[in-house]
mmCIF file of C-alpha atoms in Angstrom:
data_model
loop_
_atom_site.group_PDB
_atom_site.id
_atom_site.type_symbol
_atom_site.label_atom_id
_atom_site.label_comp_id
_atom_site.label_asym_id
_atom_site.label_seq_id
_atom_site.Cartn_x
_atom_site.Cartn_y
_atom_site.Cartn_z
ATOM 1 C CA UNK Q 1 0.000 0.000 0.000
ATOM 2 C CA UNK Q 2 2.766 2.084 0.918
ATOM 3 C CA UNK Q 3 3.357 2.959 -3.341
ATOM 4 C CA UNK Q 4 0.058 4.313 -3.209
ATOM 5 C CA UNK Q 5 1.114 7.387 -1.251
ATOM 6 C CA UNK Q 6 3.284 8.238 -4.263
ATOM 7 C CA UNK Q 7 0.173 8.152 -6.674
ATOM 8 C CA UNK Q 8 -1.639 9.980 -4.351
ATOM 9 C CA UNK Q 9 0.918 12.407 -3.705
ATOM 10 C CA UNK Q 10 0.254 13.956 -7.178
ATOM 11 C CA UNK Q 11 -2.392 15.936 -6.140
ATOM 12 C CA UNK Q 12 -0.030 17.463 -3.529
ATOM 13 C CA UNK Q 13 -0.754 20.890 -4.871
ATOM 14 C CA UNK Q 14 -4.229 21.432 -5.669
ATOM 15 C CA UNK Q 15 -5.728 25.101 -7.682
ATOM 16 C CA UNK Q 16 -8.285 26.922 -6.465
ATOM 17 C CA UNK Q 17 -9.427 30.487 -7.025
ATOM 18 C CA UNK Q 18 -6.067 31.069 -8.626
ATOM 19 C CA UNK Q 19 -4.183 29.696 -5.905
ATOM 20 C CA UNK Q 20 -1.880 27.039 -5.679
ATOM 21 C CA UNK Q 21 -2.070 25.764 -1.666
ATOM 22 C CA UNK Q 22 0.237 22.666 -1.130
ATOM 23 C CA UNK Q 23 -1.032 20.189 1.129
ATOM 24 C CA UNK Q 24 -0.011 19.083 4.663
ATOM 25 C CA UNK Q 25 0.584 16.414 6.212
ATOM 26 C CA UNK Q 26 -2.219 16.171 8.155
ATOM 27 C CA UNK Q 27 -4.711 16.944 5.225
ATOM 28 C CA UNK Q 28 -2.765 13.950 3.633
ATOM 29 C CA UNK Q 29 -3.596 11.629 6.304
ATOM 30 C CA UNK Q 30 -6.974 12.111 5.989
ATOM 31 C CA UNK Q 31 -7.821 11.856 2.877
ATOM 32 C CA UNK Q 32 -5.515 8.461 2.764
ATOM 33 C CA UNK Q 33 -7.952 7.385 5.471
ATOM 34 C CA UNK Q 34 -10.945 8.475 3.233
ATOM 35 C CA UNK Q 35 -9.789 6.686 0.414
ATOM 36 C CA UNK Q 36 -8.045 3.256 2.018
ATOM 37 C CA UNK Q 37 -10.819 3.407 4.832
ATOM 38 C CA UNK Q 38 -7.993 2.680 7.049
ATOM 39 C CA UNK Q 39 -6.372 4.489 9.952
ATOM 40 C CA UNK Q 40 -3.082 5.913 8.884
ATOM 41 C CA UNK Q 41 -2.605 8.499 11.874
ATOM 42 C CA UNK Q 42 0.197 6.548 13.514
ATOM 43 C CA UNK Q 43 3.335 7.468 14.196
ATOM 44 C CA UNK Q 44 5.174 5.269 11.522
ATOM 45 C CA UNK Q 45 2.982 6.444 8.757
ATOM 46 C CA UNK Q 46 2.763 10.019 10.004
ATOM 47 C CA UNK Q 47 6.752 9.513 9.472
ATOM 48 C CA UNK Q 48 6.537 7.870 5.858
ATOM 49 C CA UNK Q 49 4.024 10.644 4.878
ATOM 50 C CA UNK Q 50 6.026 13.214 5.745
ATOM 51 C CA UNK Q 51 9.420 11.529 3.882
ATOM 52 C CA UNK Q 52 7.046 11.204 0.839
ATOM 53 C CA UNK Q 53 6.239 14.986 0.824
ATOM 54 C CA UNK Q 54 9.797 16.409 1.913
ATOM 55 C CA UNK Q 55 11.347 14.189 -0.931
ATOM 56 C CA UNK Q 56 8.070 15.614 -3.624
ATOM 57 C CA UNK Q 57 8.738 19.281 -2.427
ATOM 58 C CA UNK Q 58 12.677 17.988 -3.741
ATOM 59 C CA UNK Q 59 12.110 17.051 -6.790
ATOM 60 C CA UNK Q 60 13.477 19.136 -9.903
ATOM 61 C CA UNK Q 61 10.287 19.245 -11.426
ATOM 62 C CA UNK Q 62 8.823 21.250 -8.788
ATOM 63 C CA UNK Q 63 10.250 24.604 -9.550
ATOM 64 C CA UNK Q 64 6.826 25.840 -10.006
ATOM 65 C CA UNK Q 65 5.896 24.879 -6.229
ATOM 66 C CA UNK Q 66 9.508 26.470 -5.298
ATOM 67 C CA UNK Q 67 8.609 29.622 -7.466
ATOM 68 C CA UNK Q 68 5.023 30.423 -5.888
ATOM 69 C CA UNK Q 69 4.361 33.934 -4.752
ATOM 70 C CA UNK Q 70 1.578 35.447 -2.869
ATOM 71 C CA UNK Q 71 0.728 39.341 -3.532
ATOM 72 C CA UNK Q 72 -1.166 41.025 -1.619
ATOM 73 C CA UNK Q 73 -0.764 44.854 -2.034
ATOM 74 C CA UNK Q 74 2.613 45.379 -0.567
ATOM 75 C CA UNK Q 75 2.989 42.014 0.872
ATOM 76 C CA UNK Q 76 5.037 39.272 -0.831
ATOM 77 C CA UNK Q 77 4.598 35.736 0.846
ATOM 78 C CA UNK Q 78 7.191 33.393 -0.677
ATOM 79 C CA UNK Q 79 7.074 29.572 -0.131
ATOM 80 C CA UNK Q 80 9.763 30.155 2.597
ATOM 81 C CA UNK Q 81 7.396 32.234 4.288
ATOM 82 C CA UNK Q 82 4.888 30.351 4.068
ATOM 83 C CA UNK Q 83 6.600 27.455 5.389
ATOM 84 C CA UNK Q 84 6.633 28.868 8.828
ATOM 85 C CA UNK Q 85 3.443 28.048 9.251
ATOM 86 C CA UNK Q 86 4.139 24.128 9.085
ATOM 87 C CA UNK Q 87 3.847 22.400 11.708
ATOM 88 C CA UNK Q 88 6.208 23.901 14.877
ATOM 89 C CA UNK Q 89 7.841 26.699 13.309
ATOM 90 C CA UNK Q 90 8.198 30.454 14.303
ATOM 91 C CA UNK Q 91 6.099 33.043 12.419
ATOM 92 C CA UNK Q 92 8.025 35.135 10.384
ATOM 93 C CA UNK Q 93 7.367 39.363 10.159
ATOM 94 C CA UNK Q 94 6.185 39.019 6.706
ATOM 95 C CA UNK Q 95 3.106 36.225 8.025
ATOM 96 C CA UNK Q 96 2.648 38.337 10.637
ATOM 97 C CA UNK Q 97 2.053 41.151 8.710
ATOM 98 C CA UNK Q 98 0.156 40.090 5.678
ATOM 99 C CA UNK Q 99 -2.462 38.297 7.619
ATOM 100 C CA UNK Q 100 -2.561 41.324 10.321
ATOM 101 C CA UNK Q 101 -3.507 43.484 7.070
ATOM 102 C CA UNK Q 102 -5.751 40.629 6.260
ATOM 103 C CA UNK Q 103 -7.558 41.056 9.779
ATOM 104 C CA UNK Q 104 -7.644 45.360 9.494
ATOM 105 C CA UNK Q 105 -9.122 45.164 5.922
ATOM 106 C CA UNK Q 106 -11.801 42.845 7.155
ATOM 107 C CA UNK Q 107 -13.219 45.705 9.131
ATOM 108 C CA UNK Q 108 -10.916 48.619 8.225
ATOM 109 C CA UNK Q 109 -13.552 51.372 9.800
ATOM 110 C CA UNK Q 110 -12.792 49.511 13.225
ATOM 111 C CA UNK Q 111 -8.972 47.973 13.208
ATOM 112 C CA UNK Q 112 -6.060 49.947 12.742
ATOM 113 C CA UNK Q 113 -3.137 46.677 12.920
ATOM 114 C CA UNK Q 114 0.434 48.106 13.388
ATOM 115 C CA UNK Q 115 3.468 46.475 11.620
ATOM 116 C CA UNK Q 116 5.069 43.767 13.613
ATOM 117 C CA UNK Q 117 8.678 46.461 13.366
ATOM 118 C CA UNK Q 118 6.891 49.138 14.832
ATOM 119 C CA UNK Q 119 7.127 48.428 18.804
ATOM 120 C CA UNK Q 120 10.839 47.997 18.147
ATOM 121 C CA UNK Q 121 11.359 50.988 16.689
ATOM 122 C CA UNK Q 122 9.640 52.742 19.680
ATOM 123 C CA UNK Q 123 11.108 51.224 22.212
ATOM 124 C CA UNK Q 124 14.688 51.853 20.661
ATOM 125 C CA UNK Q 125 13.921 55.246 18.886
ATOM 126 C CA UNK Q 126 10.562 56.971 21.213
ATOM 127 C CA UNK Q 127 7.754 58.519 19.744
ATOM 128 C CA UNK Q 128 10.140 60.268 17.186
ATOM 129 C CA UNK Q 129 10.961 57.454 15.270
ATOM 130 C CA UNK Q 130 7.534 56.104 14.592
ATOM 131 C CA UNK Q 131 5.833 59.482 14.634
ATOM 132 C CA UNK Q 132 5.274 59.290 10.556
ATOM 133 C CA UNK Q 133 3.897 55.342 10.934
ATOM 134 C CA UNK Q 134 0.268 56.920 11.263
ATOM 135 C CA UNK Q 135 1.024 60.509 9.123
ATOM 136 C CA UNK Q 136 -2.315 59.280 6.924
ATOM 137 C CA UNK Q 137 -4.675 57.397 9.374
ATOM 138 C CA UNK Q 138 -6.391 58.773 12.402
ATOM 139 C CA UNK Q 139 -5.505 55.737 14.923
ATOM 140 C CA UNK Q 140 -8.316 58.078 17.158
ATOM 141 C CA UNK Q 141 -11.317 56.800 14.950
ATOM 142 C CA UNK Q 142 -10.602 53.449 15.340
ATOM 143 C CA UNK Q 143 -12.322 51.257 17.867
ATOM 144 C CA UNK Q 144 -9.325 48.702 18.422
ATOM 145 C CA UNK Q 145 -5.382 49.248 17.909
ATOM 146 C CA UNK Q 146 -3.798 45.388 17.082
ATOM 147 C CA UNK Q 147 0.194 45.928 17.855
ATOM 148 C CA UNK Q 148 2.106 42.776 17.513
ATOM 149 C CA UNK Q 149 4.999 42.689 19.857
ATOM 150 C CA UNK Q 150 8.027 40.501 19.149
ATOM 151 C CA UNK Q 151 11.050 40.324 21.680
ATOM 152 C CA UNK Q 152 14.072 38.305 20.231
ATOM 153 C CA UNK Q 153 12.199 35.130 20.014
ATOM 154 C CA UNK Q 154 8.479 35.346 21.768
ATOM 155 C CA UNK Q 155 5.495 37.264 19.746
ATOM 156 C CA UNK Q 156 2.357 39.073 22.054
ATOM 157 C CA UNK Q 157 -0.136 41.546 20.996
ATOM 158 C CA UNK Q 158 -1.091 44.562 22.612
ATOM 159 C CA UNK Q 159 -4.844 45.331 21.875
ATOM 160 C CA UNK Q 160 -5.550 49.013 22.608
ATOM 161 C CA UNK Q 161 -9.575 49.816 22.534
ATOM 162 C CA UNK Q 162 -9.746 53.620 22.097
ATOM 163 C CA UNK Q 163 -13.022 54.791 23.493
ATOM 164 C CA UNK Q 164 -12.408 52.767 26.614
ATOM 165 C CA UNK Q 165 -8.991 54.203 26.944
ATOM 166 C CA UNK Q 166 -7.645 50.428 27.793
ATOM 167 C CA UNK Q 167 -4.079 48.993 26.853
ATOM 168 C CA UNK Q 168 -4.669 44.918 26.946
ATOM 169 C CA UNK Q 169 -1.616 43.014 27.022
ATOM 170 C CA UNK Q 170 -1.470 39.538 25.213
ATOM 171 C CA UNK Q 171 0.854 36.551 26.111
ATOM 172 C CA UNK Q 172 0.159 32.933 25.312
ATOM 173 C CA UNK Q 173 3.124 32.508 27.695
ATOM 174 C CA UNK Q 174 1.439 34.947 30.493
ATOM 175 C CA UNK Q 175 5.221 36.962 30.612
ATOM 176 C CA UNK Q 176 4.483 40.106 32.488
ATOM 177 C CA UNK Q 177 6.273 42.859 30.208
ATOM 178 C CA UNK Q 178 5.016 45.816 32.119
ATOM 179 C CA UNK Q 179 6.946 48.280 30.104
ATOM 180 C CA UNK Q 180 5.568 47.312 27.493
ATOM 181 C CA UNK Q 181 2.126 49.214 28.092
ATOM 182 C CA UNK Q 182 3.853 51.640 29.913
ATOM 183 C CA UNK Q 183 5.674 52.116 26.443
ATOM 184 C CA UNK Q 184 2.275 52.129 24.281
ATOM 185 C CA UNK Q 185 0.490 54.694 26.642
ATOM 186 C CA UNK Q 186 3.236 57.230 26.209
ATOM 187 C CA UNK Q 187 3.207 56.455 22.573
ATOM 188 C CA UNK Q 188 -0.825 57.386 22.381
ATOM 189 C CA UNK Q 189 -0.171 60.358 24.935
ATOM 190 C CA UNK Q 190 2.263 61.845 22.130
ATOM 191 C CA UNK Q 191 -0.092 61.156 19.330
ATOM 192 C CA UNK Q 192 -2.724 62.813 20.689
ATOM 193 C CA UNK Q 193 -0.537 65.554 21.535
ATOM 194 C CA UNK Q 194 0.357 65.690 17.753
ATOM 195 C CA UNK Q 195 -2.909 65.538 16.410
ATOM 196 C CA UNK Q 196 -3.993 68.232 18.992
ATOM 197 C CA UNK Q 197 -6.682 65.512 20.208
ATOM 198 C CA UNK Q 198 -6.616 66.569 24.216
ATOM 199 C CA UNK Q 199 -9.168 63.778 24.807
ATOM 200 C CA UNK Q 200 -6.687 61.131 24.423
ATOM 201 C CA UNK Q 201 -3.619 62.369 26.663
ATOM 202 C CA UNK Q 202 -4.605 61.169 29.442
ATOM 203 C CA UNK Q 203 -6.563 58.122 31.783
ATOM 204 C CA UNK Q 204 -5.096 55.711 29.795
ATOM 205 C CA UNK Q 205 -4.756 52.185 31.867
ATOM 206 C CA UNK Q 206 -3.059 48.900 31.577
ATOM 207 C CA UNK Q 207 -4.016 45.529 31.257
ATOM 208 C CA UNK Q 208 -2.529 42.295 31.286
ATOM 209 C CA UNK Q 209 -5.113 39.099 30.305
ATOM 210 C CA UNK Q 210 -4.210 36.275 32.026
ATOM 211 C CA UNK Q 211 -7.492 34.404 31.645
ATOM 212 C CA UNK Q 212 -6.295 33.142 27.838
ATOM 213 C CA UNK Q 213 -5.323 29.814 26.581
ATOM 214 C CA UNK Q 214 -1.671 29.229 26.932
ATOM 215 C CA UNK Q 215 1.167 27.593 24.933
ATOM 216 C CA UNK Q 216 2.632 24.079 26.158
ATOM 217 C CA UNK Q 217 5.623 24.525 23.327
ATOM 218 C CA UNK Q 218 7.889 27.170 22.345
ATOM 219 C CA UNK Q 219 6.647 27.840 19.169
ATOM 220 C CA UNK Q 220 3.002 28.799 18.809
ATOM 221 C CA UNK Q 221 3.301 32.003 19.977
ATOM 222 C CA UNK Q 222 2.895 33.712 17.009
ATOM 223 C CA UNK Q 223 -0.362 31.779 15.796
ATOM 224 C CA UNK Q 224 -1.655 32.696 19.068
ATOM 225 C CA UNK Q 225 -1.256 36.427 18.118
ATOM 226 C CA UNK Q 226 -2.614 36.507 14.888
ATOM 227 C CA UNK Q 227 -5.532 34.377 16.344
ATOM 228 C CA UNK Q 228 -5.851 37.048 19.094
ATOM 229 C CA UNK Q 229 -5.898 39.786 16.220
ATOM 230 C CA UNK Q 230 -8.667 37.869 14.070
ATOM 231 C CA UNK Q 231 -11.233 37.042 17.479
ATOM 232 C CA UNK Q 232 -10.510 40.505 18.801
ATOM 233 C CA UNK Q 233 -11.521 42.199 15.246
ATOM 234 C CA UNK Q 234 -14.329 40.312 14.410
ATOM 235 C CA UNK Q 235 -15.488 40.315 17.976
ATOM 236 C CA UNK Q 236 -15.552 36.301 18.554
ATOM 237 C CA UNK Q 237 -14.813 35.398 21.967
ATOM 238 C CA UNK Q 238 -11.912 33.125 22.242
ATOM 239 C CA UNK Q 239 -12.737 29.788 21.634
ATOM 240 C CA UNK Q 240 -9.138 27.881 20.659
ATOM 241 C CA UNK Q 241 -6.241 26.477 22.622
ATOM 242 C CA UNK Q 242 -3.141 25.037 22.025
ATOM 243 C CA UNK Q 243 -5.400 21.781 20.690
ATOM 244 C CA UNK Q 244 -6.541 23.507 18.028
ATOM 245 C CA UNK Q 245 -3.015 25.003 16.597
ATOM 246 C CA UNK Q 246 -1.833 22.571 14.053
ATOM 247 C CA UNK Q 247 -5.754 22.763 12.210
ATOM 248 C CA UNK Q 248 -5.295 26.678 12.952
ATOM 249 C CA UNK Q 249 -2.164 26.928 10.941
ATOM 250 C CA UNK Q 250 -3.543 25.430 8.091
ATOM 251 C CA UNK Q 251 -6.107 27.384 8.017
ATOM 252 C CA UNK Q 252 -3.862 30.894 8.196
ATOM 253 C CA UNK Q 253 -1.800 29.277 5.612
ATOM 254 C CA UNK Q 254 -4.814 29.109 3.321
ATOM 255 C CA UNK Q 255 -6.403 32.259 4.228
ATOM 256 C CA UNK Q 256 -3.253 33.977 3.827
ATOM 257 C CA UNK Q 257 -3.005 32.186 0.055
ATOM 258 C CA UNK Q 258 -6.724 33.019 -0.760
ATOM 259 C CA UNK Q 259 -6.144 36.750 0.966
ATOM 260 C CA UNK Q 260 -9.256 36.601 2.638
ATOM 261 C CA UNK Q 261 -9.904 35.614 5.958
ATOM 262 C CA UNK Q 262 -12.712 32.858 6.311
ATOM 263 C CA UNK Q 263 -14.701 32.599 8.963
#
């Protein structure tokens, strides 16, 4: 039976709406089980699956596969990049950022989502070297600020809600960063200062939300954020844990290919 992964295996890539989504493993697996009526989750033919696809994705005939680019206005999501998203990886910035646009242009009158770069660059630089980030949108109009955080190798969110004046830190690991709000509240105090909106300098308070589902690995952090981002925009209440990554990922990686987020 085991040659009949290889026969299978052609329809590793499969086109639809003008996208070309490569399969997992775990999509793989299933469908083996549809078709064989067998069970094929097991660790040794988890393992052969996964040999099968690794040596496909190796094959000099795929430079198509190895050549696939998603666009999405000023977003470009190679295969590399999308690749984080398999199975126990770290998000990259450019994930991050594509599918944070992906969550802001699903309601764009409500979500303003800030580039994953952009905490850095206040935290080394101040208010001065972000001050032009937000020269063309009024971050005051919004209902909900999304601002990814990412220290060396851990990604949060900080979720600011404007008319509530709130700063709502995010950690699947529960890390208390307290400057971190600290740093975002001085941040809004300047912009409002800027934009001569008095309102907003002041009564601004901090938050940390422990009562979210944590990580058991060192890797899922950054799923957990852009998950955050999605159920915070569309106003879902969390309802996913670190069960529910691995069918999670697969479904950023397809949203992410289809630029739209489902729901």
């Amino acid at each position: 039976m085991w040659p009949a992964y290889k026969v299978f295996w052609t329809s590793f890539s499969k086109r639809t709406a003008g996208s070309l989504i490569p399969l997992g493993t775990d999509e793989v697996l299933e469908k083996l089980e549809d078709v064989f009526q067998q069970p094929f989750n097991t660790p040794t033919r988890r393992t052969v699956v996964q040999h099968v696809i690794q040596s496909y994705q190796r094959l000099p005939g795929n430079t198509l596969l190895r050549s696939f680019r998603v666009t999405y206005k000023r977003h470009v999501l190679t295969m590399d990049d999308l690749s984080t998203l398999y199975g126990q990886n770290w998000l990259n910035d450019q994930v991050m950022n594509m599918y944070g646009d992906l969550v802001m242009d699903a309601v764009p009158e409500k979500v303003h989502f800030f580039n994953s770069f952009f905490y850095d660059k206040l935290r080394t630089k101040g208010y001065d070297g972000v001050k032009r980030w937000t020269k063309n949108v009024d971050i005051f109009s919004k209902q909900l600020l999304l601002i990814p955080i990412h220290l060396e190798v851990h990604w949060s969110l900080v979720c600011v809600n404007v008319s509530k004046r709130t700063i709502t830190y995010f950690d699947s690991q529960r890390t208390l960063n307290r400057r971190c709000p600290k740093h975002i509240a001085k941040y809004l105090q300047a912009e409002a200062v800027k934009k001569e909106r008095a309102e907003y300098m002041d009564d601004w308070k901090g938050y940390f939300k422990m009562n979210v589902a944590r990580q058991n690995n060192d890797s899922d952090c950054g799923a957990f954020v852009l998950q955050y981002c999605k159920f915070l925009a569309l106003e879902l209440p969390f309802s996913f844990g670190q069960q529910d990554m691995p069918k999670l990922r697969r479904q950023m990686y397809k949203e992410l290919c289809h630029c739209k987020l489902t729901a």
